[in-house]
Coordinates of C-alpha atoms in Angstrom, one line a residue:
M1 CA -28.1 0.0 12.5
L2 CA -25.0 -1.8 11.1
T3 CA -24.1 1.2 9.1
V4 CA -24.1 3.7 11.7
I5 CA -22.4 1.8 14.4
Q6 CA -19.0 2.0 12.5
P7 CA -17.0 5.1 12.5
P8 CA -17.3 7.9 11.7
F9 CA -20.9 8.0 12.7
G10 CA -20.1 7.0 16.3
F11 CA -23.3 5.2 17.4
S12 CA -21.3 2.4 18.7
A13 CA -23.8 1.5 21.6
L14 CA -26.3 0.4 19.0
A15 CA -24.0 -2.5 18.2
W16 CA -25.3 -4.3 21.2
V17 CA -28.9 -4.4 19.6
A18 CA -28.0 -4.0 15.9
I19 CA -28.5 -7.6 14.9
V20 CA -31.5 -8.4 17.0
P21 CA -33.9 -7.6 14.1
F22 CA -31.9 -9.9 11.8
I23 CA -32.1 -12.9 14.3
L24 CA -35.8 -12.4 14.8
V25 CA -36.7 -12.5 11.0
C26 CA -34.8 -15.8 10.7
S27 CA -38.0 -17.4 11.9
P28 CA -38.8 -21.2 11.3
T29 CA -42.0 -20.2 9.7
V30 CA -40.1 -18.4 6.9
K31 CA -39.3 -20.6 3.7
P32 CA -35.6 -21.1 3.5
G33 CA -35.4 -19.8 0.0
R34 CA -37.4 -16.6 0.6
L35 CA -35.1 -16.0 3.7
A36 CA -31.8 -16.7 1.8
L37 CA -32.9 -14.5 -1.1
T38 CA -34.2 -11.6 1.2
A39 CA -31.0 -11.8 3.2
Y40 CA -28.8 -11.7 0.1
L41 CA -30.4 -8.8 -1.5
V42 CA -30.5 -6.8 1.7
S43 CA -26.7 -7.7 2.3
L44 CA -25.8 -6.6 -1.3
C45 CA -27.4 -3.1 -0.5
Y46 CA -25.6 -3.0 2.8
W47 CA -22.1 -3.7 1.2
F48 CA -22.5 -1.8 -2.1
G49 CA -23.7 1.2 0.0
N50 CA -21.0 1.0 2.6
L51 CA -18.1 0.3 0.4
Y52 CA -18.9 3.1 -1.9
W53 CA -15.5 4.5 -1.6
L54 CA -14.0 1.6 -3.3
A55 CA -16.0 2.0 -6.5
P56 CA -14.1 4.9 -8.1
V57 CA -10.8 3.1 -7.6
T58 CA -11.8 -0.4 -8.9
V59 CA -15.2 -1.3 -10.0
S60 CA -14.3 -4.9 -10.3
G61 CA -12.9 -5.1 -6.8
W62 CA -15.9 -3.4 -5.3
A63 CA -18.3 -5.6 -7.1
A64 CA -16.2 -8.7 -6.2
F65 CA -15.9 -7.9 -2.5
C66 CA -19.7 -7.0 -2.3
L67 CA -20.9 -10.1 -4.3
Y68 CA -18.6 -12.4 -2.1
T69 CA -19.4 -10.9 1.3
A70 CA -23.2 -10.7 0.5
I71 CA -23.3 -14.5 0.1
L72 CA -22.4 -15.0 3.8
W73 CA -25.4 -13.3 5.1
P74 CA -27.9 -16.0 3.5
A75 CA -25.7 -18.6 5.0
L76 CA -25.8 -17.0 8.5
A77 CA -29.7 -16.5 8.2
L78 CA -30.3 -20.1 7.4
C79 CA -28.1 -21.3 10.2
L80 CA -29.9 -19.2 12.7
R81 CA -33.3 -20.4 11.4
Y82 CA -32.0 -23.9 11.9
C83 CA -30.9 -23.2 15.4
R84 CA -34.3 -21.6 16.2
I85 CA -36.0 -25.0 14.8
K86 CA -33.6 -27.0 17.0
K87 CA -34.1 -24.8 20.1
I88 CA -30.4 -24.1 20.3
P89 CA -30.0 -21.1 22.7
L90 CA -29.5 -18.0 20.7
F91 CA -27.1 -16.5 23.1
I92 CA -24.7 -19.2 22.2
A93 CA -25.7 -19.8 18.4
A94 CA -25.5 -16.2 17.4
P95 CA -22.0 -15.3 18.6
I96 CA -20.5 -18.7 17.1
L97 CA -22.3 -18.2 13.8
V98 CA -21.6 -14.3 13.5
V99 CA -17.8 -14.7 14.4
G100 CA -17.7 -17.8 11.8
T101 CA -19.2 -15.5 9.2
E102 CA -16.6 -12.8 9.9
R103 CA -13.7 -15.2 9.6
L104 CA -15.1 -16.5 6.4
Q105 CA -15.3 -13.0 5.1
G106 CA -11.6 -12.6 5.9
L107 CA -10.8 -15.6 3.6
F108 CA -11.7 -14.0 0.3
L109 CA -8.7 -13.2 -1.8
G110 CA -6.4 -13.1 1.1
G111 CA -8.5 -11.2 3.6
F112 CA -11.2 -8.6 3.9
F113 CA -11.4 -7.9 7.6
W114 CA -13.7 -4.8 7.4
R115 CA -16.6 -3.6 9.3
F116 CA -16.8 -6.4 11.9
L117 CA -19.1 -5.9 14.9
A118 CA -15.9 -5.4 17.2
H119 CA -14.6 -2.4 15.1
S120 CA -17.4 -0.4 16.3
Q121 CA -16.1 -0.6 19.8
Y122 CA -12.6 0.8 18.9
A123 CA -13.1 3.6 21.4
N124 CA -14.5 1.3 24.0
I125 CA -11.2 0.9 25.5
T126 CA -12.1 -1.4 28.5
I127 CA -14.0 -3.9 26.4
I128 CA -11.6 -4.4 23.6
Q129 CA -8.6 -5.5 26.1
I130 CA -10.0 -9.1 25.6
A131 CA -8.5 -8.9 22.1
D132 CA -5.1 -9.9 23.4
I133 CA -6.5 -13.3 24.2
F134 CA -9.4 -14.0 21.7
G135 CA -8.3 -11.4 19.0
T136 CA -10.8 -9.0 17.4
S137 CA -13.4 -11.9 17.3
G138 CA -13.5 -12.0 21.0
V139 CA -15.1 -8.6 21.1
S140 CA -17.5 -9.6 18.1
F141 CA -18.4 -12.6 20.0
L142 CA -19.4 -10.7 23.1
I143 CA -21.5 -8.3 21.3
A144 CA -23.2 -11.0 19.3
M145 CA -23.9 -12.8 22.6
V146 CA -25.7 -9.8 24.0
N147 CA -27.8 -9.5 20.7
G148 CA -28.5 -13.2 20.8
L149 CA -29.8 -13.0 24.4
L150 CA -32.1 -10.0 23.7
A151 CA -33.5 -11.8 20.7
E152 CA -34.2 -14.8 22.9
L153 CA -35.8 -12.7 25.5
I154 CA -38.1 -11.2 23.0
L155 CA -39.0 -14.6 21.6
D156 CA -39.6 -15.8 25.2
A157 CA -41.9 -13.0 25.8
I158 CA -43.9 -13.6 22.7
S159 CA -44.1 -17.4 23.4
C160 CA -45.9 -16.4 26.6
H161 CA -49.0 -15.4 24.7
P162 CA -50.1 -18.4 22.6
E163 CA -53.1 -20.5 23.9
C164 CA -52.3 -22.9 26.4
S165 CA -54.4 -25.2 28.8
E166 CA -54.1 -26.2 32.2
G167 CA -56.2 -29.3 33.2
S168 CA -59.2 -29.4 31.0
G169 CA -60.3 -25.7 31.0
V170 CA -58.9 -22.9 29.1
L171 CA -57.1 -20.3 31.4
P172 CA -57.9 -16.4 31.2
K173 CA -55.5 -14.5 29.0
T174 CA -53.8 -13.0 32.0
M175 CA -53.4 -16.4 33.7
R176 CA -52.0 -17.8 30.7
F177 CA -49.4 -15.3 30.5
F178 CA -48.2 -15.7 34.2
A179 CA -48.3 -19.6 33.7
A180 CA -45.9 -19.5 30.8
L181 CA -43.8 -16.8 32.6
R182 CA -43.3 -19.1 35.5
M183 CA -42.2 -21.8 33.1
T184 CA -39.5 -19.7 31.4
Y185 CA -38.5 -17.6 34.5
G186 CA -35.7 -19.8 35.6
C187 CA -34.4 -20.2 32.1
V188 CA -34.5 -16.6 31.3
L189 CA -32.6 -16.0 34.6
L190 CA -30.0 -18.4 33.8
K191 CA -29.3 -17.2 30.3
T192 CA -29.3 -13.5 31.4
A193 CA -26.9 -14.4 34.3
L194 CA -24.4 -16.2 31.9
V195 CA -24.4 -13.3 29.5
C196 CA -23.9 -10.6 32.2
A197 CA -21.2 -12.7 33.9
A198 CA -19.2 -12.7 30.5
L199 CA -19.8 -9.0 30.1
L200 CA -18.6 -8.4 33.8
A201 CA -15.6 -10.7 33.1
A202 CA -14.5 -8.8 30.1
V203 CA -14.9 -5.4 32.0
V204 CA -12.9 -6.6 35.0
Y205 CA -10.4 -8.0 32.6
G206 CA -10.0 -4.9 30.7
R207 CA -9.6 -2.7 33.7
W208 CA -7.0 -5.1 35.1
R209 CA -5.0 -5.1 31.7
I210 CA -5.2 -1.2 31.6
N211 CA -4.1 -0.6 35.3
Q212 CA -1.2 -3.1 35.2
A213 CA 0.1 -1.4 31.9
D214 CA 2.4 1.1 33.8
K215 CA 4.4 -1.8 35.3
F216 CA 5.5 -3.1 31.9
I217 CA 5.6 0.0 29.7
E218 CA 8.7 1.9 29.1
V219 CA 9.0 5.3 27.5
G220 CA 10.6 5.0 24.0
P221 CA 12.0 7.5 21.6
L222 CA 10.4 10.6 20.1
V223 CA 8.9 9.4 16.8
A224 CA 7.2 11.6 14.2
A225 CA 4.5 10.9 11.5
V226 CA 4.4 13.2 8.5
Q227 CA 1.0 13.4 6.8
S228 CA 0.5 14.6 3.3
N229 CA -2.8 15.6 1.7
V230 CA -2.8 14.6 -1.9
P231 CA -5.6 12.9 -3.6
Q232 CA -4.4 10.0 -5.8
S233 CA -5.7 11.7 -9.2
V234 CA -3.1 14.5 -8.3
K235 CA -0.3 12.3 -7.1
E236 CA -0.3 10.4 -10.3
S237 CA 0.3 13.6 -12.5
L238 CA 4.0 13.6 -13.5
E239 CA 4.7 17.1 -12.2
A240 CA 3.3 16.4 -8.8
G241 CA 6.2 14.4 -7.7
D242 CA 8.7 17.1 -6.9
V243 CA 6.1 19.2 -5.2
I244 CA 4.8 16.4 -3.0
F245 CA 8.4 15.6 -2.1
D246 CA 9.4 19.1 -1.3
E247 CA 6.2 19.5 1.1
L248 CA 7.0 16.3 3.0
L249 CA 10.6 17.2 3.3
R250 CA 9.7 20.6 4.8
N251 CA 7.4 18.9 7.3
S252 CA 9.9 16.4 8.1
K253 CA 12.6 18.9 8.9
Q254 CA 10.4 20.4 11.1
S255 CA 9.7 17.3 13.0
A256 CA 13.5 16.7 13.1
E257 CA 14.0 20.1 14.7
A258 CA 11.3 19.3 17.2
G259 CA 13.6 16.2 18.5
A260 CA 12.2 13.4 16.4
E261 CA 14.5 10.3 16.4
L262 CA 12.6 8.5 13.9
I263 CA 10.3 10.1 11.1
V264 CA 7.8 8.2 9.2
W265 CA 6.4 9.2 5.6
P266 CA 3.3 7.8 4.1
E267 CA 3.0 4.8 1.5
T268 CA 4.5 5.5 -1.9
M269 CA 4.9 9.3 -1.5
V270 CA 8.4 9.1 -2.8
Q271 CA 7.8 8.6 -6.5
A272 CA 11.2 7.1 -7.5
I273 CA 12.7 3.6 -7.2
L274 CA 15.2 3.8 -4.5
D275 CA 16.8 0.4 -5.2
K276 CA 20.3 1.4 -6.6
R277 CA 20.6 -2.0 -8.3
V278 CA 17.9 -1.0 -10.7
W279 CA 19.3 2.4 -11.6
P280 CA 21.7 1.1 -14.3
F281 CA 18.8 -0.4 -16.3
L282 CA 16.7 2.8 -16.3
V283 CA 16.7 5.2 -19.1
S284 CA 17.2 8.0 -16.6
A285 CA 17.8 7.7 -12.9
E286 CA 17.9 11.5 -12.3
N287 CA 14.9 11.7 -10.0
E288 CA 16.0 8.5 -8.2
R289 CA 19.4 10.0 -7.4
K290 CA 17.8 13.3 -6.5
F291 CA 15.3 11.9 -4.1
D292 CA 17.9 9.5 -2.6
K293 CA 20.5 12.2 -1.9
A294 CA 18.0 14.4 -0.4
L295 CA 16.8 11.9 1.9
G296 CA 20.4 11.1 2.8
E297 CA 21.2 14.6 3.5
H298 CA 18.0 15.1 5.5
S299 CA 18.7 12.0 7.8
K300 CA 22.4 12.8 8.2
D301 CA 23.4 13.7 11.7
T302 CA 19.6 14.0 12.6
C303 CA 17.5 10.9 12.8
F304 CA 16.2 7.9 11.1
V305 CA 13.8 8.5 8.3
L306 CA 11.5 5.7 7.0
V307 CA 9.8 6.3 3.6
G308 CA 7.4 4.6 1.3
A309 CA 8.4 4.1 -2.3
P310 CA 8.2 1.8 -5.3
G311 CA 10.8 -1.2 -5.0
A312 CA 12.3 -3.3 -7.6
S313 CA 14.5 -6.1 -8.1
P314 CA 16.3 -6.8 -11.4
Q315 CA 16.2 -10.4 -12.7
I316 CA 18.6 -11.5 -15.4
K317 CA 17.4 -14.3 -17.4
E318 CA 19.5 -17.1 -19.1
D319 CA 19.2 -15.2 -22.6
G320 CA 20.7 -12.2 -21.0
T321 CA 17.7 -10.1 -20.9
V322 CA 16.6 -8.4 -17.8
S323 CA 13.1 -8.4 -16.1
F324 CA 12.0 -6.7 -12.9
K325 CA 10.1 -7.8 -9.8
R326 CA 8.2 -4.9 -8.7
Y327 CA 7.2 -4.1 -5.1
N328 CA 5.5 -1.6 -2.7
S329 CA 8.3 -1.0 -0.4
A330 CA 9.6 0.7 2.8
F331 CA 13.2 2.1 3.1
L332 CA 15.2 3.3 6.1
Y333 CA 17.7 6.2 6.1
K334 CA 20.2 6.3 8.9
P335 CA 21.8 9.3 10.7
D336 CA 25.0 8.7 8.9
G337 CA 23.2 9.6 5.7
S338 CA 23.2 6.0 4.2
R339 CA 20.2 3.8 3.4
A340 CA 19.7 0.7 5.6
N341 CA 20.5 -2.5 3.6
K342 CA 17.3 -3.9 4.7
K343 CA 14.0 -2.9 3.1
Y344 CA 10.5 -4.2 3.6
N345 CA 8.5 -5.4 0.5
K346 CA 4.7 -5.5 1.1
I347 CA 3.7 -9.1 1.5
H348 CA -0.2 -8.7 1.5
L349 CA -1.2 -7.2 -1.7
V350 CA -4.7 -5.5 -2.3
P351 CA -6.6 -7.5 -4.8
F352 CA -7.6 -5.4 -7.9
G353 CA -5.6 -2.5 -6.3
E354 CA -1.9 -3.9 -6.5
V355 CA -2.5 -7.4 -8.0
V356 CA -5.2 -8.6 -10.5
P357 CA -6.1 -12.2 -9.7
F358 CA -5.9 -15.3 -12.1
K359 CA -2.9 -14.0 -14.2
N360 CA -1.3 -17.3 -14.5
S361 CA -4.3 -19.6 -13.7
C362 CA -6.7 -18.1 -15.9
P363 CA -5.5 -15.4 -18.3
L364 CA -8.8 -14.9 -20.0
L365 CA -10.5 -14.0 -16.8
H366 CA -7.4 -11.9 -15.9
G367 CA -7.7 -9.9 -19.2
L368 CA -11.5 -9.3 -18.5
L369 CA -10.8 -8.0 -14.9
M370 CA -8.1 -5.8 -16.2
K371 CA -10.7 -3.8 -18.1
F372 CA -12.2 -2.8 -14.7
T373 CA -9.0 -1.7 -12.9
P374 CA -7.7 1.8 -12.3
Y375 CA -5.1 1.6 -15.1
D376 CA -5.0 0.6 -18.7
Y377 CA -1.8 -1.5 -18.2
D378 CA -0.8 -4.5 -16.1
Y379 CA 0.3 -2.9 -12.9
T380 CA 0.6 -6.2 -10.9
L381 CA 3.0 -6.1 -8.0
D382 CA 5.0 -8.9 -6.8
Y383 CA 4.6 -10.3 -3.2
G384 CA 7.1 -9.7 -0.6
R385 CA 8.4 -12.7 1.3
E386 CA 10.3 -11.4 4.4
Y387 CA 8.8 -10.0 7.6
T388 CA 11.6 -7.3 7.9
V389 CA 12.5 -6.1 11.3
F390 CA 14.4 -2.7 11.1
E391 CA 16.8 -1.5 14.0
M392 CA 17.7 1.9 15.3
A393 CA 19.7 3.3 18.2
A394 CA 18.3 6.4 19.8
G395 CA 18.0 8.2 23.1
K396 CA 20.0 9.2 26.1
G397 CA 20.7 7.6 29.5
K398 CA 17.7 5.1 30.6
Q399 CA 15.8 5.8 27.2
A400 CA 18.8 4.9 25.1
G401 CA 18.9 1.6 23.4
P402 CA 18.8 -0.4 20.3
Y403 CA 15.1 -0.4 19.2
K404 CA 13.3 -2.6 16.9
F405 CA 10.3 -2.0 14.7
S406 CA 8.5 -3.2 11.6
V407 CA 6.3 -1.6 9.1
M408 CA 2.8 -2.8 7.8
I409 CA 1.9 -1.0 4.5
C410 CA -1.6 -0.1 3.6
Y411 CA -4.2 -2.6 4.6
E412 CA -1.8 -5.0 6.1
D413 CA -2.7 -3.5 9.4
A414 CA -6.4 -5.0 8.7
V415 CA -5.0 -8.5 8.6
P416 CA -4.4 -9.7 12.1
A417 CA -1.9 -12.5 11.0
I418 CA 0.4 -10.0 9.4
A419 CA 1.0 -8.0 12.8
R420 CA 1.3 -11.3 14.7
R421 CA 3.9 -12.5 12.4
F422 CA 6.0 -9.2 13.0
A423 CA 5.2 -9.2 16.8
I424 CA 7.0 -12.6 18.0
D425 CA 9.5 -15.0 16.7
E426 CA 9.5 -18.8 16.1
R427 CA 10.1 -19.4 19.8
G428 CA 7.2 -17.2 20.9
R429 CA 9.5 -14.2 22.1
K430 CA 8.6 -10.7 21.3
R431 CA 10.9 -9.2 18.8
L432 CA 9.5 -5.8 18.3
D433 CA 9.3 -2.5 20.3
W434 CA 6.5 -0.9 18.1
L435 CA 4.8 -1.2 14.9
L436 CA 4.4 1.3 12.1
N437 CA 1.6 1.6 9.5
I438 CA 2.2 3.7 6.4
S439 CA -0.7 4.1 4.0
N440 CA -1.9 6.1 0.9
D441 CA -5.7 6.5 1.6
G442 CA -5.7 9.5 -1.0
W443 CA -7.4 6.7 -3.2
F444 CA -10.5 7.2 -1.0
V445 CA -11.2 10.9 -1.0
R446 CA -13.1 13.0 -3.4
F447 CA -11.3 15.9 -5.1
K448 CA -13.6 18.6 -6.4
N449 CA -13.1 22.4 -7.2
G450 CA -9.5 22.2 -5.4
K451 CA -11.2 20.7 -2.2
I452 CA -10.6 17.4 -0.7
Y453 CA -13.6 15.6 0.9
P454 CA -12.7 12.6 3.1
S455 CA -14.7 9.3 2.8
T456 CA -15.7 6.9 5.7
E457 CA -12.8 4.7 4.8
L458 CA -10.2 6.9 6.5
A459 CA -11.8 6.7 10.0
Q460 CA -12.6 3.1 9.6
H461 CA -9.1 2.3 8.6
A462 CA -7.7 3.9 11.9
A463 CA -10.3 2.2 13.9
I464 CA -9.3 -1.2 12.6
C465 CA -5.6 -0.6 13.2
V466 CA -6.6 0.0 17.2
F467 CA -7.1 -3.9 17.4
R468 CA -3.5 -4.6 16.1
A469 CA -2.0 -2.7 19.0
V470 CA -4.2 -4.5 21.6
E471 CA -3.8 -8.0 20.2
N472 CA 0.0 -7.8 20.5
R473 CA 0.5 -5.0 23.1
L474 CA 2.5 -3.1 20.4
A475 CA 2.2 0.8 19.9
V476 CA 1.3 1.5 16.4
L477 CA 2.5 4.7 14.8
R478 CA 0.5 5.6 11.7
S479 CA 1.6 7.8 8.9
V480 CA -1.0 8.1 6.1
N481 CA -1.6 10.3 3.0
T482 CA -4.8 12.4 3.6
G483 CA -5.1 10.8 7.2
I484 CA -5.5 9.6 9.8
S485 CA -2.2 9.8 11.1
C486 CA -1.8 9.1 14.8
L487 CA -0.2 7.2 17.6
I488 CA -2.2 4.2 19.1
D489 CA -0.8 3.1 22.5
T490 CA -0.6 -0.6 23.6
T491 CA -4.1 -0.5 25.2
G492 CA -5.7 0.7 21.8
R493 CA -6.3 4.3 22.8
I494 CA -5.8 6.5 19.8
K495 CA -3.8 9.4 21.4
N496 CA -5.0 12.9 21.1
G497 CA -2.4 15.6 21.2
Y498 CA 1.4 15.3 20.9
A499 CA 4.6 16.7 22.2
A500 CA 4.8 19.0 19.1
G501 CA 3.3 19.3 15.8
T502 CA 0.8 21.1 13.4
L503 CA -1.9 18.5 12.7
P504 CA -5.2 18.8 14.6
Y505 CA -5.2 18.0 18.4
R506 CA -7.9 15.4 18.0
A507 CA -6.6 12.4 16.2
M508 CA -9.9 11.6 14.5
D509 CA -10.1 15.1 13.0
R510 CA -6.8 14.7 11.0
E511 CA -8.7 14.0 7.7
A512 CA -7.8 15.8 4.5
V513 CA -5.1 17.9 6.3
A514 CA -1.3 18.1 5.8
G515 CA 1.1 18.4 8.8
W516 CA 3.1 16.5 11.3
F517 CA 3.3 15.6 14.9
V518 CA 6.0 14.1 17.3
D519 CA 5.4 12.2 20.4
R520 CA 7.1 9.4 22.5
V521 CA 6.3 5.9 21.8
P522 CA 5.5 3.6 24.5
I523 CA 7.1 0.0 24.7
D524 CA 5.2 -2.6 26.2
K525 CA 7.0 -5.8 27.5
R526 CA 4.0 -8.0 27.8
I527 CA 3.6 -11.0 25.4
T528 CA -0.1 -11.9 24.7
F529 CA -1.8 -15.1 24.4
F530 CA -3.1 -13.9 21.0
S531 CA 0.4 -13.3 19.8
K532 CA 1.3 -16.9 20.6
Y533 CA -1.6 -18.6 19.4
G534 CA -3.3 -16.4 16.8
Q535 CA -7.0 -16.5 15.6
W536 CA -7.9 -19.6 17.5
L537 CA -11.5 -18.4 18.4
D538 CA -12.6 -17.3 14.9
F539 CA -11.2 -20.6 13.5
C540 CA -13.3 -22.7 15.9
C541 CA -16.3 -20.6 15.1
A542 CA -15.7 -20.9 11.3
V543 CA -15.4 -24.6 11.7
C544 CA -18.8 -24.9 13.6
L545 CA -20.5 -22.6 11.0
V546 CA -19.2 -24.6 7.9
A547 CA -20.1 -27.9 9.7
L548 CA -23.6 -26.6 10.3
I549 CA -24.1 -25.5 6.7
I550 CA -23.2 -29.1 5.8
V551 CA -25.6 -30.5 8.1
I552 CA -28.4 -28.4 7.0
S553 CA -27.5 -29.3 3.3
L554 CA -27.6 -32.8 4.1
E555 CA -31.0 -32.7 6.0
A556 CA -32.4 -30.8 3.1
K557 CA -31.0 -33.3 0.5
F558 CA -32.4 -36.3 2.7
S559 CA -35.8 -34.6 3.1
R560 CA -36.2 -34.2 -0.7
S561 CA -35.3 -37.8 -1.3
K562 CA -37.9 -39.1 1.1
K563 CA -40.3 -37.1 -0.8

């Protein structure tokens, strides 16, 4: 069930019962070793199957992520078993342990925040509003709480059947059932009432936050997302650069004609280094000059244009030789035809996709891992350091103003801490009007016989981005190669339709197509609890999980020493 609750399958309602079977099999009667081994093998199958789209890109990355995340399931299973032994209520234990497990999953190599229980509810707009207090983990906590309650009710019902005696005589089977039922009725009622109260509170809070939105939201400028449809295998061919650029430019010009004041292109689709400081060191900067000139002419007297392209910074050594720091960058062109001095260098690099671990700490292991990467050379990028805020002036009358926005590149939108750092300054003040997400998901489509087939990654990536909008009350405009390009409002709603455009009307249908759309971005003035205080809930749950693992280990060690 955990597979089909996530997009694009759409069986999100099953999330509320999906882990009940897992909780039930974590029985005190099952030996710990057998339970851990079974959980690990099942988890391996789950992750290897559901991350299938990662294998063609990086076998080592696919294996590393799956092997690590699979370790967490046995830990979760043993902790649930221990809670059942100690009679700890499952509607309390399950959410703490599940959210703690999700947090530990997000620690691996900088973060792998994928396929959380909460992500299944991305379209359940009312429920996900609690993310502006608790983060994504709050939604996972609520779902796991319901699962824990249902598992506990099943176990309570089963416990009504064992032989029980009253006085010296043995009761008939029917009387035994009702005697046990009377003993557990009050407890069952209390547990159910508490969980229902939590659900009701989430619904009431969600409706309140949605209904109050109009008081705090202003209509922002017209923004456009341009979507290309280029598989990575085609993008990497030398002759494809000009063709890709020309198609993007055509769609971008149509967006400008439709009134767009900011046009956004996908990640790295301009295949040239736009840092002018690097040009003197290149053998030929012809392409760089050509693309830079075309973008300047396109933006001049029309709009702002943000593009994704390789970035670089020359480093002159003491001996006079030059080395380069290489980045995955975003550049902003202004209506006067110039390029803004500011650029954004991607901060959170994808392990095995943009950076191969252990280059300095363990060169031997680094060399081994390089054999499983997409390239036969060291393509490792450098980490960006600055959370860049871009500025633009746009609009007329009441809608005029200096606007501020930032961009998350690729999977940075899956990491809650990245969006949060962009959202507020050191004093806890909101410093952005909206966020952008540019990405190249052309890595995760299959290209066969001239046709492009999307993977499940595209829909899941869009669903995860929804939570960044709710957590910080910032609209997110996505421009993604192969899709899904869309506008997510500050309540987390993926908006269908647009003011003008050529992409499919329904946002989640914008897979493996090219086109553009223009719409007005909403600007929300609310500052959220999550923006100020971050991932406090999942941190607390992770601490509880680790503490419980330590307790279980110590008890097992003490038990063995007594024998």
